[in-house]
Amino acid sequence: MIAPIEGFSKLTKEEKIDWIVTNYTQHPESAKTLLKRYWNTDTDIQKLHDEFIENTITNYFLPFGIAPNFLINDKLYAIPMAIEESSVVAAASKAAKFWSDRGGFKTTVLGTEKIGQVHFIFEGDSEKLNSFFERVKPKLFIEISAITKNMKKRGGGISAIELRDKSEQLPNYYQLHCTFETLDAMGANFINSCLEQLATTLKREAQNHTEFTTDEKDIEVVMSILSNYVPNCLVRAEVGCQVSELSDDPKKATAFANKMVQAVTIAKVEPHRAVTHNKGIMNGVDAVILATGNDFRAVEAGVHAYAARNGSYTSLTDATIENGIFKFWIELPLALGTVGGLTSLHPLVKLALEILQKPSAEELMQIVAVAGLAQNFAALRSLVTTGIQQGHMKMHLLNILNQLGASNVEKNTLTNYFKNNAATHSAVVEAFENLRKQ
Ligand code: MEV
């Protein structure tokens, strides 16, 4: 059995690598070589990446691709996407092209409110807590003013502090539920710093509040943290056109529009389908979130909570046909930043933002929502027409051929062959073996 290690984080990078490859790999030398092959030859770039996290031993690459031709509110974007899944960028590009010929995407930011909470336990009379809160509220605002000063100057800051009684859900549980405007910053550090100051003020003022009993004075702050559930930091993206514009063949156009609406309706009423439907949306969303240095875990958590906001998990997109018009739209809660964090540190993130014409956080929300909508449109379009495997396997063909060690000539031959043949995994292997036998 491998013994636990003390002080791993204090080892040098070389020592960490030696320890891990010796103790956990079958071929330490080749593992070490592999790890080093992924180092950047530019030592400054490598150092930057080393310092993003603790215990870095190498880099983990994801493809960084571009989906061009996104017409959003009459402005043309090329969207950077960081993702490993074959066919996502191709699908986004196809949907972008399709809709750019039909008026493009229209987007609206419906809200930009962020949320943070101080969770605390108060054992006593809730009426007394209410009047204490009203009295202490101005002080709460004053004592965070040093933190909020700069944000306020730019038009942001803390917009409200509410006392919320949660004692029906959990005995003696209350919150300071706070709303923030963080402009172009995602705002996590800003919000958390404000909350921790609010918690300190709350505790201290409770101790000094003469109308409280000894127990009541002893407010126990459990934690102070932003919420990644941001239903009022919301963006809407939509596309629409005459049903007849969906295909050159009028019969096909109507059938396609109906099937698209049916597919969305199924995802609205059936959670198993809704999860996969929304997963496809997140293919687009996460890829842009990653490329622009935002926190995809936060977005994922918030988006899925939003999809379940009415008590059952449902589709994030919607579609209708009314008076001969097909409409397809999405609403997504997205707390994003285009300043701070990785956005000013990671060279590729900076480039991604430059490619997007240096968007504000609100503009980035709109671009991300469009990427999600486009992805869903492309997935449903395949699903209700050809089936998903045709497109998927075409893109996956190259992965299979690479796995098989095909040469460039073999790849060309087999790519041509599979233009007219179903590219299942076994068919590709068989065709490859046959080619080698020739
Ligand atoms: C695959 O990554 C995404 C899809 O499954 C989405 C969908 O089914 O809507 C194709």
CSV table of C-alpha atoms and ligand atoms in Angstrom, one decimal:
chain,number,residue,atom,x,y,z
A,1,MET,CA,0.0,0.0,0.0
A,2,ILE,CA,1.2,3.5,-0.8
A,3,ALA,CA,2.0,5.5,2.3
A,4,PRO,CA,0.3,9.0,2.7
A,5,ILE,CA,2.6,11.9,2.0
A,6,GLU,CA,3.3,14.8,4.3
A,7,GLY,CA,4.0,18.2,2.8
A,8,PHE,CA,3.3,17.4,-0.8
A,9,SER,CA,2.5,21.0,-1.6
A,10,LYS,CA,6.0,22.0,-0.3
A,11,LEU,CA,7.8,19.8,-2.8
A,12,THR,CA,9.2,21.3,-6.0
A,13,LYS,CA,7.3,20.6,-9.3
A,14,GLU,CA,10.0,18.0,-10.2
A,15,GLU,CA,9.7,16.3,-6.8
A,16,LYS,CA,5.9,16.2,-7.1
A,17,ILE,CA,6.2,14.6,-10.5
A,18,ASP,CA,8.7,12.1,-9.3
A,19,TRP,CA,6.6,11.2,-6.3
A,20,ILE,CA,3.4,10.8,-8.3
A,21,VAL,CA,4.9,8.8,-11.2
A,22,THR,CA,6.9,6.5,-8.9
A,23,ASN,CA,4.0,5.8,-6.6
A,24,TYR,CA,1.0,5.8,-8.9
A,25,THR,CA,2.0,4.8,-12.5
A,26,GLN,CA,3.2,1.6,-14.1
A,27,HIS,CA,5.8,3.3,-16.3
A,28,PRO,CA,7.2,6.2,-14.4
A,29,GLU,CA,9.7,7.4,-17.0
A,30,SER,CA,7.1,7.6,-19.8
A,31,ALA,CA,4.5,9.2,-17.5
A,32,LYS,CA,7.1,11.8,-16.6
A,33,THR,CA,7.9,12.4,-20.3
A,34,LEU,CA,4.2,12.8,-21.1
A,35,LEU,CA,3.6,15.3,-18.3
A,36,LYS,CA,6.5,17.4,-19.5
A,37,ARG,CA,5.4,17.3,-23.1
A,38,TYR,CA,2.4,19.3,-22.1
A,39,TRP,CA,4.5,22.0,-20.5
A,40,ASN,CA,4.6,25.3,-22.3
A,41,THR,CA,8.0,26.1,-23.8
A,42,ASP,CA,7.4,29.8,-22.8
A,43,THR,CA,8.5,29.7,-19.2
A,44,ASP,CA,6.4,32.8,-18.3
A,45,ILE,CA,3.2,31.3,-19.7
A,46,GLN,CA,4.0,28.0,-17.8
A,47,LYS,CA,4.7,29.9,-14.6
A,48,LEU,CA,1.4,31.7,-14.9
A,49,HIS,CA,-0.5,28.4,-15.3
A,50,ASP,CA,1.5,26.8,-12.5
A,51,GLU,CA,0.3,29.5,-10.2
A,52,PHE,CA,-3.4,29.3,-11.1
A,53,ILE,CA,-3.8,26.4,-8.7
A,54,GLU,CA,-1.8,24.4,-6.1
A,55,ASN,CA,0.3,21.4,-7.0
A,56,THR,CA,0.3,21.9,-10.7
A,57,ILE,CA,2.4,19.3,-12.5
A,58,THR,CA,1.4,20.0,-16.1
A,59,ASN,CA,-1.3,21.5,-18.3
A,60,TYR,CA,-4.5,19.9,-19.5
A,61,PHE,CA,-5.4,21.1,-23.0
A,62,LEU,CA,-8.8,21.6,-24.5
A,63,PRO,CA,-9.4,22.6,-28.1
A,64,PHE,CA,-10.1,26.3,-28.5
A,65,GLY,CA,-12.3,26.7,-31.6
A,66,ILE,CA,-14.3,29.4,-33.3
A,67,ALA,CA,-17.9,29.3,-34.4
A,68,PRO,CA,-18.3,32.2,-36.8
A,69,ASN,CA,-21.3,34.0,-38.4
A,70,PHE,CA,-23.3,34.7,-35.2
A,71,LEU,CA,-25.6,37.7,-36.0
A,72,ILE,CA,-26.7,39.0,-32.6
A,73,ASN,CA,-28.8,42.2,-32.5
A,74,ASP,CA,-27.5,43.0,-36.0
A,75,LYS,CA,-23.8,42.7,-35.0
A,76,LEU,CA,-21.7,39.8,-36.4
A,77,TYR,CA,-19.7,37.8,-33.9
A,78,ALA,CA,-17.2,34.9,-34.1
A,79,ILE,CA,-17.6,33.0,-30.9
A,80,PRO,CA,-14.6,31.3,-29.2
A,81,MET,CA,-15.4,27.9,-27.7
A,82,ALA,CA,-13.2,25.7,-25.5
A,83,ILE,CA,-14.6,22.2,-25.6
A,84,GLU,CA,-13.5,18.6,-26.2
A,85,GLU,CA,-16.7,17.2,-27.6
A,86,SER,CA,-16.5,16.8,-31.4
A,87,SER,CA,-19.4,18.4,-33.3
A,88,VAL,CA,-20.3,21.1,-30.8
A,89,VAL,CA,-18.5,23.9,-32.7
A,90,ALA,CA,-19.7,22.5,-36.0
A,91,ALA,CA,-23.3,22.5,-34.8
A,92,ALA,CA,-23.0,26.0,-33.4
A,93,SER,CA,-21.6,27.3,-36.6
A,94,LYS,CA,-24.3,25.6,-38.7
A,95,ALA,CA,-27.1,27.1,-36.5
A,96,ALA,CA,-25.4,30.5,-36.6
A,97,LYS,CA,-25.3,30.4,-40.4
A,98,PHE,CA,-28.9,29.2,-40.6
A,99,TRP,CA,-30.2,32.0,-38.4
A,100,SER,CA,-28.0,34.7,-39.9
A,101,ASP,CA,-29.9,34.2,-43.1
A,102,ARG,CA,-33.2,34.7,-41.2
A,103,GLY,CA,-32.6,37.9,-39.2
A,104,GLY,CA,-30.2,36.5,-36.6
A,105,PHE,CA,-30.5,36.3,-32.9
A,106,LYS,CA,-32.2,38.9,-30.7
A,107,THR,CA,-31.3,39.2,-27.1
A,108,THR,CA,-32.3,41.2,-24.0
A,109,VAL,CA,-30.8,41.3,-20.5
A,110,LEU,CA,-33.7,41.0,-18.1
A,111,GLY,CA,-31.8,41.6,-14.9
A,112,THR,CA,-28.3,41.8,-13.5
A,113,GLU,CA,-28.9,41.2,-9.8
A,114,LYS,CA,-26.5,39.0,-7.8
A,115,ILE,CA,-27.2,37.5,-4.5
A,116,GLY,CA,-25.3,36.8,-1.3
A,117,GLN,CA,-26.4,35.6,2.1
A,118,VAL,CA,-25.3,35.6,5.7
A,119,HIS,CA,-26.7,32.5,7.3
A,120,PHE,CA,-27.2,32.7,11.0
A,121,ILE,CA,-28.8,31.1,14.0
A,122,PHE,CA,-30.8,33.3,16.4
A,123,GLU,CA,-32.4,31.7,19.4
A,124,GLY,CA,-35.1,34.1,20.6
A,125,ASP,CA,-38.0,36.3,19.8
A,126,SER,CA,-38.2,36.9,16.0
A,127,GLU,CA,-40.2,40.2,16.5
A,128,LYS,CA,-37.2,41.5,18.5
A,129,LEU,CA,-34.8,40.4,15.8
A,130,ASN,CA,-36.9,42.3,13.2
A,131,SER,CA,-36.8,45.5,15.2
A,132,PHE,CA,-33.1,45.0,15.9
A,133,PHE,CA,-32.5,44.5,12.2
A,134,GLU,CA,-34.3,47.7,11.2
A,135,ARG,CA,-32.3,49.6,13.8
A,136,VAL,CA,-28.9,48.2,12.7
A,137,LYS,CA,-29.5,48.3,9.0
A,138,PRO,CA,-28.0,51.8,8.4
A,139,LYS,CA,-24.9,50.6,10.2
A,140,LEU,CA,-24.7,47.5,8.0
A,141,PHE,CA,-24.6,49.8,5.0
A,142,ILE,CA,-22.1,52.2,6.6
A,143,GLU,CA,-19.7,49.5,7.6
A,144,ILE,CA,-19.4,48.0,4.2
A,145,SER,CA,-19.0,51.3,2.5
A,146,ALA,CA,-15.2,51.0,2.4
A,147,ILE,CA,-15.6,47.8,0.4
A,148,THR,CA,-18.4,49.1,-1.8
A,149,LYS,CA,-16.9,52.6,-2.5
A,150,ASN,CA,-15.2,51.9,-5.8
A,151,MET,CA,-18.0,49.7,-7.1
A,152,LYS,CA,-20.5,52.4,-6.1
A,153,LYS,CA,-18.6,55.1,-8.0
A,154,ARG,CA,-19.0,53.0,-11.2
A,155,GLY,CA,-22.7,52.5,-10.6
A,156,GLY,CA,-22.8,49.2,-8.7
A,157,GLY,CA,-22.6,48.1,-5.1
A,158,ILE,CA,-25.1,46.6,-2.7
A,159,SER,CA,-28.7,47.4,-3.5
A,160,ALA,CA,-30.6,45.7,-0.6
A,161,ILE,CA,-30.2,43.9,2.7
A,162,GLU,CA,-33.2,41.9,3.9
A,163,LEU,CA,-33.8,39.9,7.0
A,164,ARG,CA,-35.3,36.6,6.0
A,165,ASP,CA,-37.0,34.3,8.6
A,166,LYS,CA,-36.2,30.7,7.6
A,167,SER,CA,-37.1,29.2,11.0
A,168,GLU,CA,-40.0,27.2,9.6
A,169,GLN,CA,-37.6,25.3,7.4
A,170,LEU,CA,-35.0,25.0,10.1
A,171,PRO,CA,-35.4,26.0,13.8
A,172,ASN,CA,-33.8,29.4,14.6
A,173,TYR,CA,-32.4,29.8,11.1
A,174,TYR,CA,-32.4,33.4,9.6
A,175,GLN,CA,-30.6,35.1,6.8
A,176,LEU,CA,-29.4,38.4,5.7
A,177,HIS,CA,-30.4,38.1,2.1
A,178,CYS,CA,-28.4,40.7,0.1
A,179,THR,CA,-28.6,41.9,-3.5
A,180,PHE,CA,-25.7,43.3,-5.4
A,181,GLU,CA,-24.9,44.9,-8.7
A,182,THR,CA,-21.4,44.0,-9.7
A,183,LEU,CA,-21.3,45.5,-13.3
A,184,ASP,CA,-18.6,43.9,-15.4
A,185,ALA,CA,-17.2,41.7,-12.6
A,186,MET,CA,-18.6,38.3,-11.7
A,187,GLY,CA,-18.3,39.8,-8.2
A,188,ALA,CA,-17.6,36.7,-6.1
A,189,ASN,CA,-14.8,38.3,-4.1
A,190,PHE,CA,-16.6,41.6,-3.8
A,191,ILE,CA,-19.8,40.0,-2.6
A,192,ASN,CA,-18.1,37.6,-0.2
A,193,SER,CA,-16.0,40.5,1.4
A,194,CYS,CA,-19.2,42.5,1.9
A,195,LEU,CA,-21.0,39.5,3.4
A,196,GLU,CA,-18.2,38.8,5.9
A,197,GLN,CA,-18.2,42.4,7.0
A,198,LEU,CA,-22.0,42.3,7.4
A,199,ALA,CA,-21.7,39.2,9.5
A,200,THR,CA,-19.1,40.9,11.8
A,201,THR,CA,-21.3,44.0,12.2
A,202,LEU,CA,-24.4,41.9,12.8
A,203,LYS,CA,-22.7,39.8,15.6
A,204,ARG,CA,-21.1,42.8,17.3
A,205,GLU,CA,-24.3,44.9,17.2
A,206,ALA,CA,-26.4,42.0,18.6
A,207,GLN,CA,-24.0,41.8,21.5
A,208,ASN,CA,-24.5,45.5,22.2
A,209,HIS,CA,-28.3,45.4,21.8
A,210,THR,CA,-29.7,46.0,25.2
A,211,GLU,CA,-33.2,44.7,24.4
A,212,PHE,CA,-31.9,41.2,23.7
A,213,THR,CA,-31.6,38.5,26.4
A,214,THR,CA,-28.1,36.9,26.8
A,215,ASP,CA,-29.1,34.1,24.5
A,216,GLU,CA,-30.5,36.5,21.9
A,217,LYS,CA,-27.3,38.5,21.9
A,218,ASP,CA,-25.4,35.4,20.9
A,219,ILE,CA,-26.1,35.3,17.2
A,220,GLU,CA,-24.3,32.4,15.6
A,221,VAL,CA,-23.1,33.2,12.1
A,222,VAL,CA,-22.9,29.8,10.3
A,223,MET,CA,-21.5,31.2,7.0
A,224,SER,CA,-21.4,34.1,4.7
A,225,ILE,CA,-21.3,33.4,0.9
A,226,LEU,CA,-22.6,34.5,-2.4
A,227,SER,CA,-25.3,32.4,-4.0
A,228,ASN,CA,-24.8,30.9,-7.5
A,229,TYR,CA,-28.6,30.8,-7.9
A,230,VAL,CA,-29.2,34.1,-9.7
A,231,PRO,CA,-32.7,34.0,-11.2
A,232,ASN,CA,-32.7,37.8,-11.5
A,233,CYS,CA,-29.4,37.9,-13.4
A,234,LEU,CA,-31.3,36.8,-16.4
A,235,VAL,CA,-30.8,37.0,-20.2
A,236,ARG,CA,-33.2,36.1,-23.0
A,237,ALA,CA,-32.1,35.1,-26.5
A,238,GLU,CA,-34.5,34.3,-29.3
A,239,VAL,CA,-34.8,33.6,-33.0
A,240,GLY,CA,-37.9,33.5,-35.2
A,241,CYS,CA,-39.1,33.4,-38.8
A,242,GLN,CA,-42.0,32.5,-41.0
A,243,VAL,CA,-42.5,28.7,-40.8
A,244,SER,CA,-42.2,28.7,-44.6
A,245,GLU,CA,-38.7,30.1,-44.3
A,246,LEU,CA,-37.5,27.0,-42.5
A,247,SER,CA,-37.2,24.9,-45.6
A,248,ASP,CA,-37.4,25.3,-49.4
A,249,ASP,CA,-40.2,22.6,-49.4
A,250,PRO,CA,-43.3,24.1,-47.7
A,251,LYS,CA,-44.5,20.6,-46.5
A,252,LYS,CA,-41.1,19.9,-44.9
A,253,ALA,CA,-41.0,23.4,-43.3
A,254,THR,CA,-44.3,22.8,-41.5
A,255,ALA,CA,-43.4,19.3,-40.4
A,256,PHE,CA,-40.1,20.5,-39.2
A,257,ALA,CA,-41.5,23.4,-37.2
A,258,ASN,CA,-44.1,21.1,-35.6
A,259,LYS,CA,-41.5,18.6,-34.7
A,260,MET,CA,-39.3,21.2,-33.2
A,261,VAL,CA,-42.2,22.4,-31.0
A,262,GLN,CA,-43.0,18.8,-30.1
A,263,ALA,CA,-39.4,18.2,-29.1
A,264,VAL,CA,-39.3,21.2,-26.9
A,265,THR,CA,-42.7,20.3,-25.4
A,266,ILE,CA,-41.4,16.8,-24.5
A,267,ALA,CA,-38.4,18.4,-22.7
A,268,LYS,CA,-40.8,20.7,-20.9
A,269,VAL,CA,-42.9,17.8,-19.4
A,270,GLU,CA,-40.3,15.0,-19.1
A,271,PRO,CA,-37.3,15.4,-16.8
A,272,HIS,CA,-35.3,12.6,-18.4
A,273,ARG,CA,-35.5,14.3,-21.7
A,274,ALA,CA,-35.1,17.8,-20.2
A,275,VAL,CA,-31.8,16.9,-18.6
A,276,THR,CA,-30.3,15.8,-22.0
A,277,HIS,CA,-32.0,18.7,-23.8
A,278,ASN,CA,-30.4,21.1,-21.3
A,279,LYS,CA,-27.1,19.3,-21.5
A,280,GLY,CA,-27.0,20.1,-25.2
A,281,ILE,CA,-27.6,23.7,-24.3
A,282,MET,CA,-24.8,23.7,-21.8
A,283,ASN,CA,-22.5,22.3,-24.6
A,284,GLY,CA,-22.7,25.8,-26.1
A,285,VAL,CA,-22.9,27.7,-22.8
A,286,ASP,CA,-19.9,26.0,-21.1
A,287,ALA,CA,-17.7,26.2,-24.1
A,288,VAL,CA,-18.0,30.0,-24.2
A,289,ILE,CA,-17.9,30.3,-20.4
A,290,LEU,CA,-14.6,28.4,-20.4
A,291,ALA,CA,-13.1,30.3,-23.4
A,292,THR,CA,-13.8,33.6,-21.6
A,293,GLY,CA,-12.4,32.5,-18.3
A,294,ASN,CA,-15.7,32.4,-16.4
A,295,ASP,CA,-16.7,29.8,-13.8
A,296,PHE,CA,-18.7,27.1,-15.6
A,297,ARG,CA,-19.4,25.2,-12.3
A,298,ALA,CA,-21.2,28.3,-10.9
A,299,VAL,CA,-23.1,28.7,-14.2
A,300,GLU,CA,-24.0,25.0,-14.3
A,301,ALA,CA,-25.3,24.9,-10.7
A,302,GLY,CA,-27.4,28.1,-11.2
A,303,VAL,CA,-28.8,27.2,-14.6
A,304,HIS,CA,-30.0,23.7,-13.4
A,305,ALA,CA,-31.6,25.2,-10.3
A,306,TYR,CA,-33.4,27.6,-12.6
A,307,ALA,CA,-34.5,24.8,-14.8
A,308,ALA,CA,-36.2,23.3,-11.7
A,309,ARG,CA,-37.5,26.5,-10.2
A,310,ASN,CA,-41.2,25.5,-10.4
A,311,GLY,CA,-40.6,22.2,-8.7
A,312,SER,CA,-39.8,19.9,-11.5
A,313,TYR,CA,-36.8,19.9,-13.9
A,314,THR,CA,-37.8,21.3,-17.3
A,315,SER,CA,-36.5,22.7,-20.6
A,316,LEU,CA,-34.6,25.9,-20.6
A,317,THR,CA,-35.8,26.7,-24.1
A,318,ASP,CA,-39.3,27.2,-25.5
A,319,ALA,CA,-40.8,27.2,-28.9
A,320,THR,CA,-44.1,28.2,-30.5
A,321,ILE,CA,-45.8,28.5,-33.8
A,322,GLU,CA,-48.3,31.3,-33.9
A,323,ASN,CA,-49.8,32.9,-37.0
A,324,GLY,CA,-47.4,31.1,-39.2
A,325,ILE,CA,-44.3,32.4,-37.2
A,326,PHE,CA,-41.9,29.9,-35.7
A,327,LYS,CA,-40.3,31.3,-32.5
A,328,PHE,CA,-37.6,29.6,-30.4
A,329,TRP,CA,-36.1,31.2,-27.3
A,330,ILE,CA,-34.1,30.7,-24.1
A,331,GLU,CA,-33.9,32.4,-20.7
A,332,LEU,CA,-30.8,31.8,-18.7
A,333,PRO,CA,-29.5,33.0,-15.4
A,334,LEU,CA,-25.9,33.9,-16.0
A,335,ALA,CA,-23.6,35.7,-13.5
A,336,LEU,CA,-20.5,36.5,-15.7
A,337,GLY,CA,-17.5,38.7,-15.6
A,338,THR,CA,-15.4,40.4,-18.3
A,339,VAL,CA,-13.0,42.0,-15.8
A,340,GLY,CA,-11.1,40.5,-12.9
A,341,GLY,CA,-10.3,36.9,-12.2
A,342,LEU,CA,-8.9,34.9,-15.1
A,343,THR,CA,-10.1,37.5,-17.6
A,344,SER,CA,-7.0,39.7,-17.1
A,345,LEU,CA,-4.6,36.8,-16.4
A,346,HIS,CA,-5.0,34.1,-18.9
A,347,PRO,CA,-3.6,35.1,-22.3
A,348,LEU,CA,-6.1,33.0,-24.3
A,349,VAL,CA,-9.0,34.3,-22.3
A,350,LYS,CA,-7.9,37.9,-23.0
A,351,LEU,CA,-7.7,37.0,-26.7
A,352,ALA,CA,-11.2,35.3,-26.6
A,353,LEU,CA,-12.6,38.6,-25.1
A,354,GLU,CA,-10.8,40.6,-27.8
A,355,ILE,CA,-12.3,38.3,-30.5
A,356,LEU,CA,-15.7,39.0,-28.9
A,357,GLN,CA,-14.9,42.8,-29.3
A,358,LYS,CA,-14.3,43.3,-25.5
A,359,PRO,CA,-17.8,42.7,-24.4
A,360,SER,CA,-19.3,44.1,-21.1
A,361,ALA,CA,-20.6,41.4,-18.8
A,362,GLU,CA,-24.1,42.1,-20.1
A,363,GLU,CA,-23.0,41.6,-23.7
A,364,LEU,CA,-21.2,38.4,-22.7
A,365,MET,CA,-24.5,37.2,-21.1
A,366,GLN,CA,-26.2,37.7,-24.4
A,367,ILE,CA,-23.5,36.0,-26.4
A,368,VAL,CA,-23.5,33.0,-24.1
A,369,ALA,CA,-27.3,32.7,-24.2
A,370,VAL,CA,-27.1,32.7,-28.0
A,371,ALA,CA,-24.5,29.9,-28.0
A,372,GLY,CA,-26.8,27.9,-25.8
A,373,LEU,CA,-29.9,28.5,-28.0
A,374,ALA,CA,-27.9,27.8,-31.2
A,375,GLN,CA,-26.6,24.5,-29.7
A,376,ASN,CA,-30.1,23.4,-28.7
A,377,PHE,CA,-31.5,24.4,-32.2
A,378,ALA,CA,-28.8,22.4,-33.9
A,379,ALA,CA,-29.3,19.3,-31.6
A,380,LEU,CA,-33.1,19.3,-32.0
A,381,ARG,CA,-32.8,19.9,-35.7
A,382,SER,CA,-30.6,16.8,-36.1
A,383,LEU,CA,-32.7,14.8,-33.7
A,384,VAL,CA,-36.0,15.5,-35.4
A,385,THR,CA,-34.7,15.0,-38.9
A,386,THR,CA,-31.6,12.8,-39.7
A,387,GLY,CA,-31.0,11.6,-36.1
A,388,ILE,CA,-28.0,12.7,-34.1
A,389,GLN,CA,-25.6,10.0,-35.0
A,390,GLN,CA,-25.0,11.1,-38.6
A,391,GLY,CA,-23.5,14.4,-37.6
A,392,HIS,CA,-21.9,13.1,-34.4
A,393,MET,CA,-20.2,10.1,-36.1
A,394,LYS,CA,-18.9,12.3,-38.9
A,395,MET,CA,-17.1,14.4,-36.4
A,396,HIS,CA,-16.2,11.4,-34.3
A,397,LEU,CA,-14.7,9.7,-37.3
A,398,LEU,CA,-11.5,11.6,-37.0
A,399,ASN,CA,-11.2,10.7,-33.3
A,400,ILE,CA,-11.6,7.0,-34.1
A,401,LEU,CA,-9.1,7.2,-37.0
A,402,ASN,CA,-6.6,8.9,-34.7
A,403,GLN,CA,-7.1,6.2,-32.1
A,404,LEU,CA,-6.4,3.6,-34.8
A,405,GLY,CA,-3.2,5.4,-35.8
A,406,ALA,CA,-4.4,6.2,-39.3
A,407,SER,CA,-2.0,8.1,-41.6
A,408,ASN,CA,-3.1,11.3,-43.4
A,409,VAL,CA,-3.7,9.3,-46.6
A,410,GLU,CA,-5.7,6.7,-44.8
A,411,LYS,CA,-7.8,9.5,-43.1
A,412,ASN,CA,-8.5,11.1,-46.5
A,413,THR,CA,-9.5,7.8,-48.0
A,414,LEU,CA,-11.8,6.8,-45.1
A,415,THR,CA,-13.3,10.3,-44.7
A,416,ASN,CA,-14.3,10.1,-48.4
A,417,TYR,CA,-15.7,6.6,-48.0
A,418,PHE,CA,-17.8,7.6,-45.0
A,419,LYS,CA,-19.4,10.5,-46.8
A,420,ASN,CA,-21.8,7.9,-48.2
A,421,ASN,CA,-21.7,5.2,-45.5
A,422,ALA,CA,-22.8,5.2,-41.9
A,423,ALA,CA,-19.8,5.8,-39.7
A,424,THR,CA,-20.5,3.6,-36.7
A,425,HIS,CA,-17.5,2.7,-34.6
A,426,SER,CA,-17.4,-0.9,-35.8
A,427,ALA,CA,-17.8,0.1,-39.5
A,428,VAL,CA,-14.9,2.5,-39.2
A,429,VAL,CA,-12.6,-0.2,-37.6
A,430,GLU,CA,-13.6,-2.6,-40.3
A,431,ALA,CA,-13.0,-0.2,-43.1
A,432,PHE,CA,-9.7,0.8,-41.6
A,433,GLU,CA,-8.6,-2.9,-41.3
A,434,ASN,CA,-9.7,-3.6,-44.9
A,435,LEU,CA,-7.7,-0.6,-46.1
A,436,ARG,CA,-4.6,-1.8,-44.4
A,437,LYS,CA,-5.0,-5.3,-45.9
A,438,GLN,CA,-5.1,-3.9,-49.4
B,1,MEV,C1,-24.9,15.7,-26.9
B,1,MEV,O1,-23.7,16.2,-26.3
B,1,MEV,C2,-26.1,16.6,-26.7
B,1,MEV,C3,-27.4,16.1,-27.2
B,1,MEV,O2,-27.7,14.9,-26.6
B,1,MEV,C4,-28.4,17.1,-26.8
B,1,MEV,C5,-29.9,16.7,-27.1
B,1,MEV,O3,-30.2,15.5,-27.0
B,1,MEV,O4,-30.7,17.6,-27.2
B,1,MEV,C6,-27.4,15.9,-28.7
